[in-house]
Coordinates of C-alpha atoms in Angstrom, one line a residue:
M1 CA 10.4 5.3 -12.8
R2 CA 7.1 6.7 -11.4
A3 CA 6.9 3.9 -8.9
L4 CA 10.4 4.5 -7.7
R5 CA 9.8 8.2 -7.4
L6 CA 6.6 7.7 -5.4
A7 CA 8.3 5.2 -3.0
F8 CA 11.5 7.2 -2.6
G9 CA 9.8 10.6 -2.2
T10 CA 7.4 9.2 0.4
A11 CA 10.2 7.5 2.4
L12 CA 12.4 10.6 2.2
C13 CA 9.6 12.8 3.6
L14 CA 8.8 10.3 6.4
A15 CA 12.4 10.0 7.5
I16 CA 13.1 13.7 7.5
S17 CA 9.8 14.5 9.3
F18 CA 10.5 12.1 12.1
G19 CA 14.2 12.9 12.1
M20 CA 13.5 16.6 12.5
D21 CA 10.8 15.9 15.0
L22 CA 8.2 18.0 13.2
S23 CA 5.0 18.9 15.2
I24 CA 2.8 16.7 12.9
P25 CA 5.2 14.4 11.1
I26 CA 2.7 12.4 9.1
V27 CA 1.6 15.5 7.2
A28 CA 4.7 15.7 4.9
P29 CA 4.6 12.0 3.7
V30 CA 0.9 12.2 3.1
F31 CA 1.2 15.3 1.1
A32 CA 4.2 13.7 -0.8
V33 CA 2.0 10.8 -1.8
F34 CA -0.7 13.1 -3.2
L35 CA 1.9 15.3 -4.9
L36 CA 4.0 12.5 -6.4
A37 CA 0.9 10.6 -7.6
S38 CA -0.5 13.7 -9.3
V39 CA 2.6 15.4 -10.8
N40 CA 4.7 13.6 -13.4
R41 CA 7.0 16.5 -14.1
P42 CA 9.5 18.4 -11.9
M43 CA 7.9 21.5 -10.5
P44 CA 9.7 24.8 -11.2
L45 CA 11.0 26.7 -8.2
K46 CA 8.7 29.6 -8.7
A47 CA 5.7 27.4 -9.1
A48 CA 6.6 25.3 -6.1
L49 CA 7.1 28.4 -3.8
G50 CA 3.9 29.9 -5.2
L51 CA 2.0 26.7 -4.4
V52 CA 3.3 26.7 -0.8
M53 CA 2.4 30.3 -0.3
V54 CA -1.1 30.0 -1.8
V55 CA -1.9 27.0 0.3
A56 CA -0.4 28.5 3.5
M57 CA -2.5 31.7 3.1
T58 CA -5.7 29.9 2.1
T59 CA -5.5 27.3 4.8
G60 CA -4.6 30.0 7.3
S61 CA -7.9 31.5 6.5
G62 CA -9.4 28.6 8.6
L63 CA -8.4 30.8 11.6
L64 CA -11.1 33.2 10.6
L65 CA -13.7 30.4 11.2
V66 CA -12.5 29.8 14.8
P67 CA -14.5 32.7 16.4
L68 CA -17.7 31.6 14.6
L69 CA -17.3 28.1 15.8
Q70 CA -16.7 29.3 19.4
Y71 CA -19.5 31.9 19.6
Y72 CA -21.9 31.0 16.7
F73 CA -21.5 27.3 16.4
M74 CA -24.2 26.5 13.8
S75 CA -23.1 29.4 11.6
G76 CA -19.5 28.3 11.9
V77 CA -20.3 24.6 11.0
L78 CA -22.3 25.7 8.0
L79 CA -19.5 27.9 6.8
V80 CA -17.0 25.1 7.2
G81 CA -19.3 22.8 5.2
L82 CA -19.6 25.5 2.5
C83 CA -15.8 25.8 2.3
L84 CA -15.4 22.1 1.9
F85 CA -18.1 21.9 -0.8
L86 CA -16.5 24.7 -2.8
A87 CA -13.0 23.2 -2.4
F88 CA -14.2 19.8 -3.6
R89 CA -16.2 21.3 -6.4
Y90 CA -13.2 23.4 -7.5
G91 CA -11.1 20.3 -8.0
L92 CA -13.9 18.3 -9.8
R93 CA -14.6 21.2 -12.2
G94 CA -11.1 21.0 -13.6
G95 CA -9.2 23.0 -10.9
N96 CA -5.9 21.9 -9.3
N97 CA -6.7 18.7 -7.3
L98 CA -3.7 19.2 -5.1
V99 CA -4.9 22.7 -4.1
S100 CA -8.4 21.3 -3.5
T101 CA -7.0 18.6 -1.2
F102 CA -4.8 20.9 0.7
L103 CA -7.6 23.4 1.2
V104 CA -9.9 20.7 2.6
A105 CA -7.2 19.5 5.0
G106 CA -6.3 23.0 6.1
V107 CA -9.9 24.2 6.7
T108 CA -10.9 21.2 8.8
M109 CA -7.6 20.7 10.8
I110 CA -7.0 24.4 11.5
S111 CA -10.5 25.4 12.4
A112 CA -10.9 22.3 14.6
A113 CA -7.6 23.0 16.4
G114 CA -8.5 26.7 16.9
T115 CA -11.6 25.8 18.9
A116 CA -9.4 24.2 21.5
D117 CA -6.3 26.5 21.5
L118 CA -5.2 29.2 19.2
Q119 CA -1.6 28.2 19.7
L120 CA -2.5 24.7 18.5
A121 CA -4.1 26.1 15.4
M122 CA -0.9 28.1 14.6
T123 CA 1.1 24.9 15.1
V124 CA -1.2 23.1 12.6
V125 CA -0.7 26.0 10.1
G126 CA 3.0 25.7 10.4
A127 CA 2.9 21.9 10.1
L128 CA 0.9 22.1 6.9
A129 CA 3.2 24.7 5.4
K130 CA 6.4 22.8 6.4
G131 CA 4.9 19.5 5.3
L132 CA 4.0 20.9 1.9
L133 CA 7.4 22.5 1.5
L134 CA 9.1 19.3 2.3
A135 CA 6.9 17.4 -0.1
V136 CA 7.8 19.8 -2.9
V137 CA 11.5 19.3 -2.1
A138 CA 11.0 15.6 -2.2
L139 CA 9.3 15.9 -5.5
G140 CA 12.3 17.7 -7.0
V141 CA 14.9 15.3 -5.5
S142 CA 12.9 12.3 -6.7
H143 CA 12.7 13.7 -10.3
W144 CA 16.4 14.4 -10.2
L145 CA 17.2 10.9 -9.2
F146 CA 14.6 9.2 -11.3
P147 CA 13.8 11.5 -14.2
E148 CA 10.7 11.1 -16.4
P149 CA 11.5 9.9 -19.9
P150 CA 11.3 12.8 -22.4
S151 CA 8.0 13.2 -24.0
P152 CA 7.4 15.2 -27.3
Q153 CA 4.1 16.5 -26.1
K154 CA 2.8 17.8 -22.9
P155 CA 0.0 15.4 -21.5
P156 CA -3.4 17.0 -21.9
S157 CA -5.0 18.3 -18.8
K158 CA -8.0 16.3 -17.4
P159 CA -11.3 18.0 -18.3
G160 CA -13.6 19.0 -15.5
L161 CA -16.9 17.2 -14.8
P162 CA -20.2 18.8 -15.9
N163 CA -21.7 21.2 -13.4
D164 CA -24.4 18.9 -12.1
D165 CA -22.1 15.9 -11.6
A166 CA -19.4 18.0 -9.9
T167 CA -22.0 19.5 -7.5
H168 CA -23.4 16.1 -6.7
L169 CA -19.9 14.5 -6.0
A170 CA -18.7 17.6 -4.1
L171 CA -21.8 17.4 -1.8
R172 CA -21.1 13.7 -1.2
A173 CA -17.5 14.3 -0.4
T174 CA -18.5 17.1 2.0
L175 CA -20.9 14.8 3.8
V176 CA -18.1 12.2 4.2
V177 CA -15.8 14.7 5.9
M178 CA -18.2 16.8 8.0
P179 CA -19.1 14.2 10.7
V180 CA -15.4 13.6 11.4
F181 CA -14.8 17.3 11.7
L182 CA -17.6 17.6 14.2
L183 CA -16.1 14.6 16.2
A184 CA -12.7 16.3 16.1
L185 CA -14.1 19.4 17.8
A186 CA -14.3 17.4 21.0
D187 CA -10.6 16.7 21.1
P188 CA -8.7 18.2 18.1
S189 CA -5.2 17.1 19.1
S190 CA -6.3 13.4 19.3
Y191 CA -8.4 13.4 16.2
M192 CA -6.0 15.0 13.7
P193 CA -5.2 11.6 12.1
I194 CA -8.9 10.8 11.7
I195 CA -9.4 14.2 9.9
M196 CA -6.6 13.3 7.5
K197 CA -8.2 9.9 6.9
S198 CA -11.6 11.5 6.2
V199 CA -10.0 13.9 3.7
S200 CA -8.5 10.9 1.9
L201 CA -11.9 9.2 1.9
G202 CA -13.6 12.3 0.7
R203 CA -11.2 12.5 -2.2
Q204 CA -11.6 8.8 -3.0
S205 CA -15.4 9.0 -2.8
C206 CA -15.3 11.4 -5.8
T207 CA -14.1 8.5 -8.0
T208 CA -16.0 5.6 -6.4
T209 CA -19.3 4.1 -7.6
A210 CA -21.9 2.7 -5.3
R211 CA -21.3 -0.8 -6.6
G212 CA -17.7 -0.9 -5.7
A213 CA -17.8 1.4 -2.6
A214 CA -17.3 -1.2 0.0
R215 CA -14.5 -2.9 -1.9
E216 CA -12.7 0.3 -2.7
L217 CA -13.1 2.3 0.6
L218 CA -13.3 -0.4 3.2
G219 CA -10.9 -2.8 1.4
S220 CA -8.2 -0.1 1.1
T221 CA -8.6 0.9 4.8
L222 CA -8.3 -2.7 6.0
L223 CA -5.3 -3.4 3.7
G224 CA -3.6 -0.2 4.9
G225 CA -4.1 -1.4 8.5
A226 CA -2.7 -4.8 7.8
L227 CA 0.4 -3.3 6.1
A228 CA 0.9 -0.9 9.0
I229 CA 0.9 -4.0 11.4
A230 CA 3.5 -5.8 9.2
F231 CA 5.6 -2.6 8.9
W232 CA 5.5 -2.1 12.7
F233 CA 6.8 -5.7 13.5
A234 CA 9.4 -5.4 10.7
L235 CA 10.6 -2.2 12.2
K236 CA 10.9 -3.7 15.7
W237 CA 13.7 -6.0 14.4
F238 CA 16.1 -3.1 14.2
V239 CA 14.8 0.3 15.4
H240 CA 16.7 3.0 13.5
L241 CA 15.8 6.0 11.3
W242 CA 17.6 4.6 8.3
M243 CA 15.6 1.3 8.7
F244 CA 12.5 3.4 8.9
F245 CA 13.4 5.0 5.6
L246 CA 14.3 1.6 4.0
W247 CA 11.2 -0.2 5.1
M248 CA 9.0 2.7 3.9
L249 CA 10.8 2.5 0.6
L250 CA 10.1 -1.2 0.3
F251 CA 6.4 -0.9 1.3
G252 CA 5.9 2.2 -0.8
L253 CA 7.4 0.4 -3.8
L254 CA 5.1 -2.6 -3.4
V255 CA 2.0 -0.3 -3.3
A256 CA 3.3 2.0 -6.1
R257 CA 3.7 -1.0 -8.5
K258 CA 0.0 -1.8 -8.0
L259 CA -0.9 1.9 -8.3
Y260 CA 0.8 2.4 -11.6
G261 CA -0.3 -1.0 -13.0
L262 CA 3.2 -2.5 -13.1
S263 CA 1.8 -5.5 -11.2
H264 CA -1.6 -6.9 -12.3
T265 CA -4.5 -5.9 -10.0
R266 CA -8.2 -5.5 -10.4
Y267 CA -8.3 -2.5 -8.0
S268 CA -8.3 1.1 -9.1
P269 CA -5.4 3.5 -8.5
S270 CA -7.4 5.4 -5.9
F271 CA -7.7 2.1 -3.9
W272 CA -3.9 1.8 -3.7
L273 CA -3.5 5.5 -3.0
N274 CA -5.8 5.3 -0.1
T275 CA -4.1 2.2 1.1
L276 CA -0.7 4.0 1.2
V277 CA -2.1 7.0 3.0
T278 CA -3.8 4.8 5.6
L279 CA -0.5 2.9 6.1
I280 CA 1.4 6.2 6.7
I281 CA -1.2 7.7 9.1
L282 CA -1.5 4.5 11.2
L283 CA 2.2 3.8 11.3
G284 CA 3.2 7.4 12.1
Q285 CA 0.8 7.6 14.9
S286 CA 2.0 4.3 16.4
V287 CA 5.6 5.6 16.3
Q288 CA 4.5 8.8 18.1
D289 CA 2.6 6.7 20.7
S290 CA 5.7 4.6 21.3
V291 CA 7.9 7.7 21.8
A292 CA 5.3 9.2 24.2
G293 CA 5.2 6.0 26.3
K294 CA 1.6 5.1 25.4
D295 CA 0.2 1.6 24.9
V296 CA 0.8 1.3 21.2
Y297 CA -1.5 -1.8 20.6
T298 CA -4.5 -0.4 22.4
A299 CA -4.1 3.0 20.7
F300 CA -3.8 1.3 17.3
A301 CA -6.9 -0.8 18.0
V302 CA -9.0 2.2 18.9
R303 CA -7.7 4.2 16.0
M304 CA -8.3 1.4 13.5
G305 CA -11.8 1.0 14.9
L306 CA -12.4 4.7 14.2
F307 CA -11.0 4.4 10.7
V308 CA -13.3 1.5 9.9
A309 CA -16.3 3.3 11.4
V310 CA -15.5 6.4 9.3
T311 CA -15.1 4.3 6.2
L312 CA -18.4 2.5 6.7
Y313 CA -20.1 5.9 7.0
A314 CA -18.4 7.0 3.8
C315 CA -19.7 3.8 2.1
L316 CA -23.2 4.6 3.3
M317 CA -23.0 8.1 1.9
V318 CA -21.8 6.8 -1.5
Q319 CA -24.7 4.3 -1.5
L320 CA -27.4 6.8 -0.5
L321 CA -26.3 9.6 -2.8
D322 CA -25.9 7.2 -5.8
V323 CA -29.2 5.4 -5.3
R324 CA -31.5 8.4 -4.9
P325 CA -30.9 10.0 -8.3
R326 CA -31.6 6.6 -9.9
M327 CA -34.8 6.3 -7.8
R328 CA -36.0 9.7 -8.9
Q329 CA -35.2 8.9 -12.5
G330 CA -37.1 5.6 -12.3
T331 CA -40.1 7.4 -10.7
T332 CA -40.2 10.0 -13.4
T333 CA -40.1 7.3 -16.1
A334 CA -42.8 5.2 -14.4
G335 CA -45.1 8.3 -14.2
Q336 CA -44.9 9.0 -17.9
A337 CA -47.7 7.8 -20.2
P338 CA -46.6 4.8 -22.3
P339 CA -45.8 5.5 -25.9
P340 CA -48.6 4.9 -28.4
S341 CA -48.5 1.5 -30.0

């Protein structure tokens, strides 16, 4: 049931977003993936509206960072980095991971857009709020169609990490996102998909070890790109909104079966989650390029190259920030006097 909910809710958000011609149509399906993968119970109306309002207000606070980025650049960049660190650390310490992810996306996308045009920033605020609202509606519809089997006990909440570990991982995730944010300041409207990709990588880096970083991060990015290519050529057979929905339902179900362990795989759920997010971002941007009359294949190649570059940088950060603590520990041990025999 969970695989069906994830695939149906994602496909529903994708079809409605492009059907209604929302300003940033990939936001709603990406938020739906995070929401449906994290919440296994229908969200009450009051809680759903509260989540949308809280996220809209907190992400809208990214507008306050725009004057600092315009007139006091270094101070603004440092404040953005601090906000990202606190948002990641909040989720790692046991807070709501959804709120943490939405805050990271909002702070980076809104503040970057505001440096180019305040109207663009307001458009991003509206797109994030509408996307989250649509994802919440998709969550309710998916649970109505595919209800969760009744459980006698509420599943226990996941405990937060110790303070030192949460601080270390939050710093690593912040360093993954920050260079992409700085790159986006040059042309915010073109780099919005890269920001969303970096947010997904930052979230994934919190659960990835140095040993499996390349396989998890780079492998999921390349697989997402391959699935986006297959989706694009399948969609070209018959271009219609309903076929867009049905193909997304099929591809989403294939990935969701791996994510929930219904089909045997050696990769972690975060690998498949990042694969699905990458597929949606690349595919959605290709559809928009086609509508705008751009060269789809050239734009896809450039965007995929940027995705791979960002992923390689994320792998480097995971390696560096995992090796150094072990090096310090090894140095301390080597410097101690040997025990008496």
